[in-house]
Coordinates of C-alpha atoms and ligand atoms in Angstrom, one line a residue:
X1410 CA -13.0 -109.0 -58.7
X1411 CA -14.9 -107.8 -61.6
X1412 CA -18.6 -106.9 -60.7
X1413 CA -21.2 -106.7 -63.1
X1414 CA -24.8 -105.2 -62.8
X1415 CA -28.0 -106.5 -64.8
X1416 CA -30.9 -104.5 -64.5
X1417 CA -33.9 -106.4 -65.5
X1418 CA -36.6 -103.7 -67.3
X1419 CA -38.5 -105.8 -70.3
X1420 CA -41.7 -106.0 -68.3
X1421 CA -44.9 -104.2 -69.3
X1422 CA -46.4 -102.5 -66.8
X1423 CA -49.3 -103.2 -67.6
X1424 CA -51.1 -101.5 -64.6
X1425 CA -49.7 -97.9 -65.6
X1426 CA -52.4 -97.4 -68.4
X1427 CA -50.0 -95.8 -70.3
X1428 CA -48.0 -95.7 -74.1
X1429 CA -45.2 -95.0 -72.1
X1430 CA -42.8 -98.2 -71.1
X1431 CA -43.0 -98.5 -67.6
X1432 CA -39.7 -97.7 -66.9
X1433 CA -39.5 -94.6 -68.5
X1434 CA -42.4 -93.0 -66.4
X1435 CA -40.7 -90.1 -64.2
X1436 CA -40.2 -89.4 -60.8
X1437 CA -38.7 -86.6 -59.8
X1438 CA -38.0 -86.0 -63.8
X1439 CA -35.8 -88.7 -63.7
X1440 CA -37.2 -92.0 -65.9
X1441 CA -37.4 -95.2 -62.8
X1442 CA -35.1 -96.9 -65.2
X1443 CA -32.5 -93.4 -64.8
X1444 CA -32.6 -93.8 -61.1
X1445 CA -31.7 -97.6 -61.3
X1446 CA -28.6 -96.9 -63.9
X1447 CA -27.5 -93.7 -62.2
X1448 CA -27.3 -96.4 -58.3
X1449 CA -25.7 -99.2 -60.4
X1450 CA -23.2 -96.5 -61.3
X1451 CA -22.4 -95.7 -58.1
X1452 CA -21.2 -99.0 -57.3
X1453 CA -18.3 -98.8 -59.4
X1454 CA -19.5 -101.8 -61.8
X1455 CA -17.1 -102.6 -64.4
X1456 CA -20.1 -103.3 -66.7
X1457 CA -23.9 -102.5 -66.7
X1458 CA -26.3 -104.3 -69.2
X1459 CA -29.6 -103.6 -69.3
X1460 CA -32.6 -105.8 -70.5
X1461 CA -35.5 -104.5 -71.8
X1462 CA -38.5 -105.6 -74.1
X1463 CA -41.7 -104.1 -73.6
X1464 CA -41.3 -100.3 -75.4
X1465 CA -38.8 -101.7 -77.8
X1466 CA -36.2 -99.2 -79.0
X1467 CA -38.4 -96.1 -77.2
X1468 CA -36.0 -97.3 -73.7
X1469 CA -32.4 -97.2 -75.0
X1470 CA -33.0 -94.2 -77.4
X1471 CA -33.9 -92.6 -73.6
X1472 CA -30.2 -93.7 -72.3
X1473 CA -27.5 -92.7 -74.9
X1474 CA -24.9 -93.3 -72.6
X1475 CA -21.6 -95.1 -73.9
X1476 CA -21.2 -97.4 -70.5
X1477 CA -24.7 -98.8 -71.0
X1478 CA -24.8 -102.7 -73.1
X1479 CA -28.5 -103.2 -74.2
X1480 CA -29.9 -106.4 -74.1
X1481 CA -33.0 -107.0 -75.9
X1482 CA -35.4 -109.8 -74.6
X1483 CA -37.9 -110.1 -77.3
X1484 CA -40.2 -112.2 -75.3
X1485 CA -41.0 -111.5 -71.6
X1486 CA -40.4 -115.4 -70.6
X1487 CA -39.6 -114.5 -66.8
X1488 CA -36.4 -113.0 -65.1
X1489 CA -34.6 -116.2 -65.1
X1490 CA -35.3 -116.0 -69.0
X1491 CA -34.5 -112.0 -68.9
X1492 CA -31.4 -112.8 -66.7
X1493 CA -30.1 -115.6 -69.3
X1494 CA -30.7 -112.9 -72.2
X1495 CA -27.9 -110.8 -70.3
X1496 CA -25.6 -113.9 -69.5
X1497 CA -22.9 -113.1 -72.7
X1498 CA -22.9 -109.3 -71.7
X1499 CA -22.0 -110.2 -68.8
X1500 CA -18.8 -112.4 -69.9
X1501 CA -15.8 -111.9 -67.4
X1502 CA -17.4 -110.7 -64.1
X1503 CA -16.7 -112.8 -61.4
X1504 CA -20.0 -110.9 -59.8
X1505 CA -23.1 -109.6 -61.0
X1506 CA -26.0 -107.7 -59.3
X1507 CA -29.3 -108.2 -60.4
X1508 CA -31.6 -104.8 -60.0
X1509 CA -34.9 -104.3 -61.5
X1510 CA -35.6 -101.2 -63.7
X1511 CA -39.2 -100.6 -62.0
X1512 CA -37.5 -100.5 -58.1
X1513 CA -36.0 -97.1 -58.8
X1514 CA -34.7 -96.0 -54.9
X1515 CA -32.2 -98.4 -54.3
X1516 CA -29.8 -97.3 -53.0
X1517 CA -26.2 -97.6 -52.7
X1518 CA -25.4 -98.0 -48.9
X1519 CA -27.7 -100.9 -49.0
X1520 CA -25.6 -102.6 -52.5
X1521 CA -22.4 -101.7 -50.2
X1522 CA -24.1 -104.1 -47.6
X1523 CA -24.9 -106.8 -50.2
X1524 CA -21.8 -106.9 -51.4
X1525 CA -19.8 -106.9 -48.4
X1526 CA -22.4 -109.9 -47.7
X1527 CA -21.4 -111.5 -51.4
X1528 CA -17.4 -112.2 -50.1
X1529 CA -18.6 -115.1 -48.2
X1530 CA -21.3 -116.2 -50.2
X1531 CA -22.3 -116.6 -53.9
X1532 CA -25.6 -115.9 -53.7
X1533 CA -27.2 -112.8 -51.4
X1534 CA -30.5 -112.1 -51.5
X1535 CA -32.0 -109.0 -50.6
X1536 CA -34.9 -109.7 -48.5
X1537 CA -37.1 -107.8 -46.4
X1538 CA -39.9 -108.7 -43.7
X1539 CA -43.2 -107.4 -44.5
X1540 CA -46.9 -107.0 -42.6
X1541 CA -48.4 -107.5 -46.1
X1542 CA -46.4 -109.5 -48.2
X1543 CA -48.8 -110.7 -50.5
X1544 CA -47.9 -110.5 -54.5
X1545 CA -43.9 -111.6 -53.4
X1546 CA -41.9 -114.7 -53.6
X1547 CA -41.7 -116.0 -50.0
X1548 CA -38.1 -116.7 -48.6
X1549 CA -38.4 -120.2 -47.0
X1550 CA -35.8 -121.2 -44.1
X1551 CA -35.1 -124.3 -42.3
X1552 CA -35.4 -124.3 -38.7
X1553 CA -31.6 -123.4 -38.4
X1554 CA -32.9 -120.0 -40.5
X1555 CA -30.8 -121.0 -43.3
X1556 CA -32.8 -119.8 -47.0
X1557 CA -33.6 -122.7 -48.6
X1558 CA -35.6 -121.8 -51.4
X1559 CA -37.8 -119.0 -52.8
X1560 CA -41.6 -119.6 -53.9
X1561 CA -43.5 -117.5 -55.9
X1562 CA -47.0 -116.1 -54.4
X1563 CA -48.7 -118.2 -57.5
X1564 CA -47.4 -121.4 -56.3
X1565 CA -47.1 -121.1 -52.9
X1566 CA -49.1 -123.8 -50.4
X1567 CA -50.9 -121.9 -47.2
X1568 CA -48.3 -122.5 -44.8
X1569 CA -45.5 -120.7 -46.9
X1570 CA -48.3 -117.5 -47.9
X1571 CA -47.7 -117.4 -44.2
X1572 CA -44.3 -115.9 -44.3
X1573 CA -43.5 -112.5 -43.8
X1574 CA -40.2 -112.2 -45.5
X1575 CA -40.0 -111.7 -49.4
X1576 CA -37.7 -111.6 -51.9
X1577 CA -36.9 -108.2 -53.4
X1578 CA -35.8 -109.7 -56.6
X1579 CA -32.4 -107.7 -55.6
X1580 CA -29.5 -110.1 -55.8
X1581 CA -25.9 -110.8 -56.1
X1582 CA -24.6 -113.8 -57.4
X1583 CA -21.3 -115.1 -58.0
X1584 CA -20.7 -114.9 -62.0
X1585 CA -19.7 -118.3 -63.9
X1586 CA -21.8 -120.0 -60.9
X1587 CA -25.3 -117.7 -62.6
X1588 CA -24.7 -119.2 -66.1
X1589 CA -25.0 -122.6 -64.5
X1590 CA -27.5 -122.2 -62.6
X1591 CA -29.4 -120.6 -65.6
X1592 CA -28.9 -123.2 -68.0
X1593 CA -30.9 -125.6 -65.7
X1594 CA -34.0 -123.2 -65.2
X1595 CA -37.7 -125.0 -66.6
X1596 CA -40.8 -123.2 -66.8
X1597 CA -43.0 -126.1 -64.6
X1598 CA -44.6 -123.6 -62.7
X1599 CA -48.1 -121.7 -61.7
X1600 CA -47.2 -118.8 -64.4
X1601 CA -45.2 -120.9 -67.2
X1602 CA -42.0 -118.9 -66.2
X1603 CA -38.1 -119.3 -66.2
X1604 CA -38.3 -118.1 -62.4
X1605 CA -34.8 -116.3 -61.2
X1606 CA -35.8 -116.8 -57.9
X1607 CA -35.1 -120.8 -58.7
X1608 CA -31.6 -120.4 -58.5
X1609 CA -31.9 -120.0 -54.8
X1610 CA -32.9 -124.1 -54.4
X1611 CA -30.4 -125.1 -56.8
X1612 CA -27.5 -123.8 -55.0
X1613 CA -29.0 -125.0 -51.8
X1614 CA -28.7 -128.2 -52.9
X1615 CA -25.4 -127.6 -53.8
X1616 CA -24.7 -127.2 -50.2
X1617 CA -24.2 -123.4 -51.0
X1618 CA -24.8 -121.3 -48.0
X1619 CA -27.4 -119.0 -49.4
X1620 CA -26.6 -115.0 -47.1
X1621 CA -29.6 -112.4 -47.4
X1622 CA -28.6 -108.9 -46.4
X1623 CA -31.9 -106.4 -45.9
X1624 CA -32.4 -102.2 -47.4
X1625 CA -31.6 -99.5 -44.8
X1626 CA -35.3 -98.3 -45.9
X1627 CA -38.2 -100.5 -47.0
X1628 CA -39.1 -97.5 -49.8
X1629 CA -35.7 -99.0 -51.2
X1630 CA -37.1 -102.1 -52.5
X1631 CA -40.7 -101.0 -53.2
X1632 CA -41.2 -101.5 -57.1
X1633 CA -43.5 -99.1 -58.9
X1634 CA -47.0 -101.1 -60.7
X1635 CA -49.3 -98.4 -61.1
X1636 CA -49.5 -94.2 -60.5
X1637 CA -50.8 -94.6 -56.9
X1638 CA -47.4 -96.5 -56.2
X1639 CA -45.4 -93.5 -58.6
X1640 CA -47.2 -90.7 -56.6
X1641 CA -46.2 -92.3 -53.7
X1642 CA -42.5 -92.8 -54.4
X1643 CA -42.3 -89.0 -55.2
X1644 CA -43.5 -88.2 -52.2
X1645 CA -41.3 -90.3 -50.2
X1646 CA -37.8 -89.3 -52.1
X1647 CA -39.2 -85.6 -52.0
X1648 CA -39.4 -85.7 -48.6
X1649 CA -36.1 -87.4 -48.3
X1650 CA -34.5 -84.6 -50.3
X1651 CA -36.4 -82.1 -48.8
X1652 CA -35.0 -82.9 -45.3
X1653 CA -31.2 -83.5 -46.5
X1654 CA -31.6 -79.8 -47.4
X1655 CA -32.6 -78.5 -44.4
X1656 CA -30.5 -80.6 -42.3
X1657 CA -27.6 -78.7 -44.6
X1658 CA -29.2 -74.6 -43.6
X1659 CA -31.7 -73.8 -46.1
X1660 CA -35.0 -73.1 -44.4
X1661 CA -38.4 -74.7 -45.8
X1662 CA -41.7 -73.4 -44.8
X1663 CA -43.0 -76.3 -45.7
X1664 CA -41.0 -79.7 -46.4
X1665 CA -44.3 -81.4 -47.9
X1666 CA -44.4 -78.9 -50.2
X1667 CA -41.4 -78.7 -51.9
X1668 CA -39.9 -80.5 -55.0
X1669 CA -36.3 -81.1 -56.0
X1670 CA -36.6 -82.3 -59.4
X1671 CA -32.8 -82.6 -60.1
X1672 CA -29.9 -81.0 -58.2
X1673 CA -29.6 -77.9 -55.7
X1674 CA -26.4 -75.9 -54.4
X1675 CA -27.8 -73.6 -52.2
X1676 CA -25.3 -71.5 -50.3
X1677 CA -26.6 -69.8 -46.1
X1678 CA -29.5 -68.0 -45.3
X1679 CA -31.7 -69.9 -48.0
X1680 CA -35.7 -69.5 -47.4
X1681 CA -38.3 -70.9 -49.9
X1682 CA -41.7 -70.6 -49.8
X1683 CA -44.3 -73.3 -50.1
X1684 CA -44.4 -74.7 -53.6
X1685 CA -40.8 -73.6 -54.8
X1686 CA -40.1 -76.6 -57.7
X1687 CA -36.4 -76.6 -58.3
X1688 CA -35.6 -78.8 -61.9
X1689 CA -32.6 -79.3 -63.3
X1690 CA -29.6 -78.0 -62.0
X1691 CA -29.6 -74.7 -59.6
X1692 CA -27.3 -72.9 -58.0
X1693 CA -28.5 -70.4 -55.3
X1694 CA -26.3 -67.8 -53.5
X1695 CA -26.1 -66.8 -50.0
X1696 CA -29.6 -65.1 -48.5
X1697 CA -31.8 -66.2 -51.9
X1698 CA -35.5 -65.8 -50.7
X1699 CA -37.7 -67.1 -52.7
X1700 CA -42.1 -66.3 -52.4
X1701 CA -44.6 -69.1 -52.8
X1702 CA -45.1 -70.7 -56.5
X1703 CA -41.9 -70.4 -58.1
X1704 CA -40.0 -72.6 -60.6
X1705 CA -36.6 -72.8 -60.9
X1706 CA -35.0 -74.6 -63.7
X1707 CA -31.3 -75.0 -64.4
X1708 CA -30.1 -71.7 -63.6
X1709 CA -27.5 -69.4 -61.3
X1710 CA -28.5 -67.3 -59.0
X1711 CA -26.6 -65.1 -56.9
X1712 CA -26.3 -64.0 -53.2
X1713 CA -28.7 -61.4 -51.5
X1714 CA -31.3 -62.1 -54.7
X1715 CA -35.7 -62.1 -53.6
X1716 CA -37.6 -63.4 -56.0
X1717 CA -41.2 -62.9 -55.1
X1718 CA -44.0 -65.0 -55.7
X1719 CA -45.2 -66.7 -59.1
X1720 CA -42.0 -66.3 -60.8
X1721 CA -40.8 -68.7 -63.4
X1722 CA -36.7 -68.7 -64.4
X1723 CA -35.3 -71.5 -66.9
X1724 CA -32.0 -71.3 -67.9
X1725 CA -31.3 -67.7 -66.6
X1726 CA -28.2 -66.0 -65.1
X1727 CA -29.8 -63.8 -61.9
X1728 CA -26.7 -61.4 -60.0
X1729 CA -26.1 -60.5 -56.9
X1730 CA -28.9 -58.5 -55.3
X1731 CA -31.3 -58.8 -57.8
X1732 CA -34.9 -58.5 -57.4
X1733 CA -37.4 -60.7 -59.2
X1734 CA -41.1 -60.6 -59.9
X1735 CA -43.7 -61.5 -58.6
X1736 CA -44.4 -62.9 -61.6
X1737 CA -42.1 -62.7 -63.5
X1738 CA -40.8 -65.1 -66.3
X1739 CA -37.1 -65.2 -67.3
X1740 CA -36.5 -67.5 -70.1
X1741 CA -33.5 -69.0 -71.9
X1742 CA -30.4 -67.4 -71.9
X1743 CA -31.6 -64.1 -69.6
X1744 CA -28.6 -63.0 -68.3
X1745 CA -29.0 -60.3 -64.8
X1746 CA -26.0 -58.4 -63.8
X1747 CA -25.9 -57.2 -60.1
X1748 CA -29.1 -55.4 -58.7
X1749 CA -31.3 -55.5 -61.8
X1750 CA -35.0 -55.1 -60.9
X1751 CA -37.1 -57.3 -62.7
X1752 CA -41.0 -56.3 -61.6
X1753 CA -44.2 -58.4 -62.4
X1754 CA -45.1 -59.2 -66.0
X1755 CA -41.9 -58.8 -67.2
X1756 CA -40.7 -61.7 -69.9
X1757 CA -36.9 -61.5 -70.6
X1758 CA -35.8 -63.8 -73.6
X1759 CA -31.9 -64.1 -74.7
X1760 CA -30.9 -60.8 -73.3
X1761 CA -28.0 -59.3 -71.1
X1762 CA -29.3 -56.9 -68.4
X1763 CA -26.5 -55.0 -66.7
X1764 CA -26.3 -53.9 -63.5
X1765 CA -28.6 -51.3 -61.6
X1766 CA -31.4 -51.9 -64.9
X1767 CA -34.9 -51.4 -63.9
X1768 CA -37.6 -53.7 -66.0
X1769 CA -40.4 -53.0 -63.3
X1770 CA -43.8 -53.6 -65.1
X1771 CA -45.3 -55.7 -68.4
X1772 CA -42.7 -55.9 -70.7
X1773 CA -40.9 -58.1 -73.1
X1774 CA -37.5 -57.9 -73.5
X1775 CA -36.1 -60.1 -76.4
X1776 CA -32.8 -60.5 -77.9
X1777 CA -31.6 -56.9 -76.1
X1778 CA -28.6 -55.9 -74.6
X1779 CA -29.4 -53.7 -72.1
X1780 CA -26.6 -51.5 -70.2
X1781 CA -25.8 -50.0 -66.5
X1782 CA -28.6 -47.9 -64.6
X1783 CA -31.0 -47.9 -67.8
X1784 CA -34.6 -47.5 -66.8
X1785 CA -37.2 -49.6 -68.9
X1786 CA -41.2 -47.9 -68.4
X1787 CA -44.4 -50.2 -67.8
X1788 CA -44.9 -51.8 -71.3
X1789 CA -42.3 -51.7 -73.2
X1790 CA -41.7 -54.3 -75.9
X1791 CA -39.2 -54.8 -78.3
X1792 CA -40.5 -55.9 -81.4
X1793 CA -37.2 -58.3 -82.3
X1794 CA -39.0 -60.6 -84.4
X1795 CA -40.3 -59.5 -88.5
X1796 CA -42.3 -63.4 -89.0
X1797 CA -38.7 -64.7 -90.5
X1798 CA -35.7 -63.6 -88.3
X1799 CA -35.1 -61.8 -85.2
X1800 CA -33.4 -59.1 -84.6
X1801 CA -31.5 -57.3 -81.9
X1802 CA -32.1 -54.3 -79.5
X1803 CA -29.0 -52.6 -77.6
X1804 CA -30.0 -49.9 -74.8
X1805 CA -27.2 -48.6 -73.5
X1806 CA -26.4 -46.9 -69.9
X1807 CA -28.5 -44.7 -68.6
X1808 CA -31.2 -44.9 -71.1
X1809 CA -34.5 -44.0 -70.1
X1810 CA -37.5 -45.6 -72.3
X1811 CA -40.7 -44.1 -72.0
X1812 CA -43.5 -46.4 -71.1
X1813 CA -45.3 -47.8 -73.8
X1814 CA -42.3 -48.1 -75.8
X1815 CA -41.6 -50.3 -78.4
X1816 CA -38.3 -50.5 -80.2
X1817 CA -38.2 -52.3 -83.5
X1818 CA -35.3 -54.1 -83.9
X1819 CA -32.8 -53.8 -85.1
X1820 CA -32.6 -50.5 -83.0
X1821 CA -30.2 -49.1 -80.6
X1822 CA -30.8 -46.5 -78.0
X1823 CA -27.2 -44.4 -77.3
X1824 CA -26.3 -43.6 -73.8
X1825 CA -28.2 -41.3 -71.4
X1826 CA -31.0 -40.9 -74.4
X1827 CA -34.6 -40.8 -73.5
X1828 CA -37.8 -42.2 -75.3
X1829 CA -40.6 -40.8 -74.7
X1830 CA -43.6 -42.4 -73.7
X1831 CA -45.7 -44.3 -76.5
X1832 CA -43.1 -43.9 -79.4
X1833 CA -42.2 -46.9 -81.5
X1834 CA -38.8 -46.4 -82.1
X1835 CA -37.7 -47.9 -85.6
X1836 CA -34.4 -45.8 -86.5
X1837 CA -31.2 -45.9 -83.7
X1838 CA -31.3 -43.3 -81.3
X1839 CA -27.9 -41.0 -80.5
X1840 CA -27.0 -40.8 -76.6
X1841 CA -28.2 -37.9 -75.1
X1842 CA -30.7 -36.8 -77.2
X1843 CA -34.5 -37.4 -77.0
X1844 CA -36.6 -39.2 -79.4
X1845 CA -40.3 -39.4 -79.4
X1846 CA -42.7 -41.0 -82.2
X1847 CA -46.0 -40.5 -80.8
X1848 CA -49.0 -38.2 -82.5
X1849 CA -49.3 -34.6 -81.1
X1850 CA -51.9 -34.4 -78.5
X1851 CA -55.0 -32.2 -80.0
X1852 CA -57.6 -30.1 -77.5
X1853 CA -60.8 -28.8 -78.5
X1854 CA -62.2 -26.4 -75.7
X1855 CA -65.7 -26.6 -75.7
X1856 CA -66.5 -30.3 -77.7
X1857 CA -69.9 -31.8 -77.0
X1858 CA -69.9 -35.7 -76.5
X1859 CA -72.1 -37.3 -78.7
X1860 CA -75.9 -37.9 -77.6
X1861 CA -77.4 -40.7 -77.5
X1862 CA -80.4 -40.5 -81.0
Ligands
UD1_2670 C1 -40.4 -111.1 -58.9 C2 -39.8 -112.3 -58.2 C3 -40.4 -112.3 -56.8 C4 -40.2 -111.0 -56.0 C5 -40.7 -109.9 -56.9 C6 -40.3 -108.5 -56.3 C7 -39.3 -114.0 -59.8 C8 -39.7 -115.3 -60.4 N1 -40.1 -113.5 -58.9 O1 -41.8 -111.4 -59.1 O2 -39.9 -113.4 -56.0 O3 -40.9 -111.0 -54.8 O4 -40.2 -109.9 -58.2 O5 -41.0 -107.5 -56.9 O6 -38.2 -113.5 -60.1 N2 -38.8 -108.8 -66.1 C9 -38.1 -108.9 -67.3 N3 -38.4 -109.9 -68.1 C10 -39.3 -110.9 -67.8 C11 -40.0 -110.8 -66.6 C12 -39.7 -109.7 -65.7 O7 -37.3 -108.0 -67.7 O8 -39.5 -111.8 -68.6 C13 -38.5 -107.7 -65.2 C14 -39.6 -106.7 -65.0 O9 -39.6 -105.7 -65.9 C15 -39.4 -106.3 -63.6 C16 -38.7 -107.4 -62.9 O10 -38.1 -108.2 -64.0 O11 -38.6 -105.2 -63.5 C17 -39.6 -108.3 -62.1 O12 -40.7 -108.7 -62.8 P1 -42.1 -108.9 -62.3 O13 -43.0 -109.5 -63.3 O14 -42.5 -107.7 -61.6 O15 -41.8 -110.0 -61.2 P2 -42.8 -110.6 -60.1 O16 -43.5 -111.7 -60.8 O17 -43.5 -109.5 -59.4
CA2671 CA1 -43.4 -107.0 -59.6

């Protein structure tokens, strides 16, 4: 049995006030319509085509992926119309599940459910029972409680704006059955539209026995129309990731105020502080603490590490032990051995710190190699950049730079040298010796400040 998914995303979005196509709008950094192709994925569909419209090109330049078939629906005629558009991609599958690009949390227990529901039946609806179920397509049953037809809110007479249960739009249907059923959809409606939902009667009167499974979660189905509705989402699959992590160890002062923008290994002993953002992918030893405000974006950090408060690591390598911040900022390609102190203001670009280094107070560290036990003073800079290139710094073990340092690369400070305090450093330094650059200090015994005239 060959499944196919179609994921229906040409519609405008009118309601988002916004250049961006709908479906590309983020939550959790993730575009809706990522979300929706990432769940299709997991259901092990031998082909995925997507249909979209509204944007143009803008949507599939987003999704590069090899597995994906674009379909382009030029004119938004209705999701019968959009379905029809993805009818030849869909060629061979003796199923195919219909998902929307704009109802992004989905998920895949519930598909399991709808197609366990689909080897009995082709056509399952997924349907769910609503307090306020205006703006959907009703599902109308006999008194048996057998579907037999979906109307849309637009054309729907009192009796059937009554009904509580709605149609999702989420669907599986049984493959060469779709195309026929397609090829008979009119537009003779309230909104002019090749309605999807249309197939439901036709197969009815087929004597089909139309099955309707229902989402584990009514945030499942919930499409996203406007930013009230994409705040909202956030908050809900925040809160859902939020409390799988705790229910695996790592503690949360605060699950409302916590965001997992992308994926999280965090070994035992795990604390974070309110407003921790985690984007990307992280990795976080054993015993990580981390202070209130901190953002965290694809990098490794190892066991027993604190990072204090107001720090901000992207794509950093932070060993065993290590102590970070408070604010502190380690960018690209910053690389910590075990127990490097990194103290507040510190900026650390492209740079290997090895282990037992000391960075404790305003400094920027670029392009530098940095060695075992080397102590960096309160404001040193290296100056690795001449307007054109850059250039690199290498300080190696047991260094001590003065504060107020800064070493104009390309420089390199031998082992167990010193620099003292204010020098620029512009020629290499040989280990154990001392260089220092600054004036000589003058005194005049005696010397009358100015006055004032
Ligand atoms: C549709 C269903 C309705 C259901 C509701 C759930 C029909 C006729 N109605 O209504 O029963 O309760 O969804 O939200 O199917 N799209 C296209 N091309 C089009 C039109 C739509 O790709 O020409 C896409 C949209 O981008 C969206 C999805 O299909 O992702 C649903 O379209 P939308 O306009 O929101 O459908 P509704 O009228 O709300
Ligand atoms: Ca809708």
């Amino acid at each position: 049995m060959k499944l196919g998914v179609v994921i229906l995303a040409a519609g405008q979005g009118t309601r988002m006030k916004s250049a961006l196509p709908k479906v590309l709008h983020p939550l959790a950094e993730k575009p809706l319509l990522g979300h929706v192709i990432d769940t299709a994925r997991g259901t092990g569909a031998d082909r995925i085509a997507v249909v979209y419209g509204h944007g143009g090109e803008r949507v599939p330049d987003c999704f590069p992926d090899p597995d994906l078939v674009w379909v382009e629906q030029a004119q938004q005629l209705g999701t019968g119309h959009a379905a029809e558009q993805a009818l030849p991609a869909m060629a061979g599958m003796d199923r195919i599940l219909v998902l929307y690009g704009d109802v992004p949390l989905i998920g895949n227990e519930t598909l399991d459910a709808l197609l366990k529901a689909g080897e009995e039946s082709p056509l399952v609806l997924l349907t769910v029972t609503l307090a306020n179920p205006t703006g959907y397509g009703r599902i109308v049953r006999d008194d048996s409680f057998n579907i037999r037809r979906i109307v849309e809110q637009k054309d729907a007479a009192p009796e059937v704006l009554a009904l509580n249960e709605i149609n999702t739009g989420i669907m599986l249907v049984d493959g060469p059955k779709l195309g026929n059923w397609i090829a008979r959809l009119d537009n003779d409606n309230a909104q002019g539209e090749y309605y999807l939902t249309d197939i439901v009667a036709m197969a009815v009167a087929e004597g089909t026995k139309v099955q309707s499974a229902q989402p584990k979660d009514e945030f499942e189905v919930m499409g996203v129309n406007d930013k009230a509705q994409l705040a909202q989402m956030e908050r809900h699959l925040q809160l859902i990731r939020a409390k799988s992590l705790m229910r695996s160890g790592v503690t949360l002062r605060d699950p409302a105020r916590f965001d997992l923008r992308g994926s999280l290994t965090a070994g035992r002993d795990v604390e974070l502080d309110i407003n921790v953002v985690i984007a990307g992918d992280v990795v976080l030893g054993n015993d990580v603490k981390i202070g209130a405000n901190t953002v965290i974006r694809n990098s490794r950090i190892g066991s027993s590490v604190l990072i204090f408060e107001n720090c901000v690591i992207d794509n950093a390598v932070v060993g065993d032990g290590c102590q970070i911040g408070p604010f502190a900022r380690l960018r690209p390609d910053a690389e910590l051995a075990a127990n490097v102190r990194v103290g507040n203001f510190v900026e650390i670009k492209k740079s290997q710190v090895d282990e037992g280094s000391k960075i404790n107070h305003l400094s920027y560290i670029g392009d530098c190699s940095i060695g075992k036990a080397v102590n960096v003073g309160a404001g040193t800079i290296t100056c690795n950049y001449d307007g054109v290139n850059k250039y690199r710094t290498v300080i190696e073990d047991r260094a001590f730079i003065g504060s107020d340092t800064q070493l104009v690369a390309p420089v390199k400070v031998g082992a167990g040298a010193m620099v003292g305090a204010g020098s620029t450093i512009t020629k290499d330094v040989p280990p154990d010796s001392l260089a220092l650059s600054r004036a000589k200090q003058i005194g005049r015994v005696g010397w009358k400040r100015p006055q004032k005239k």
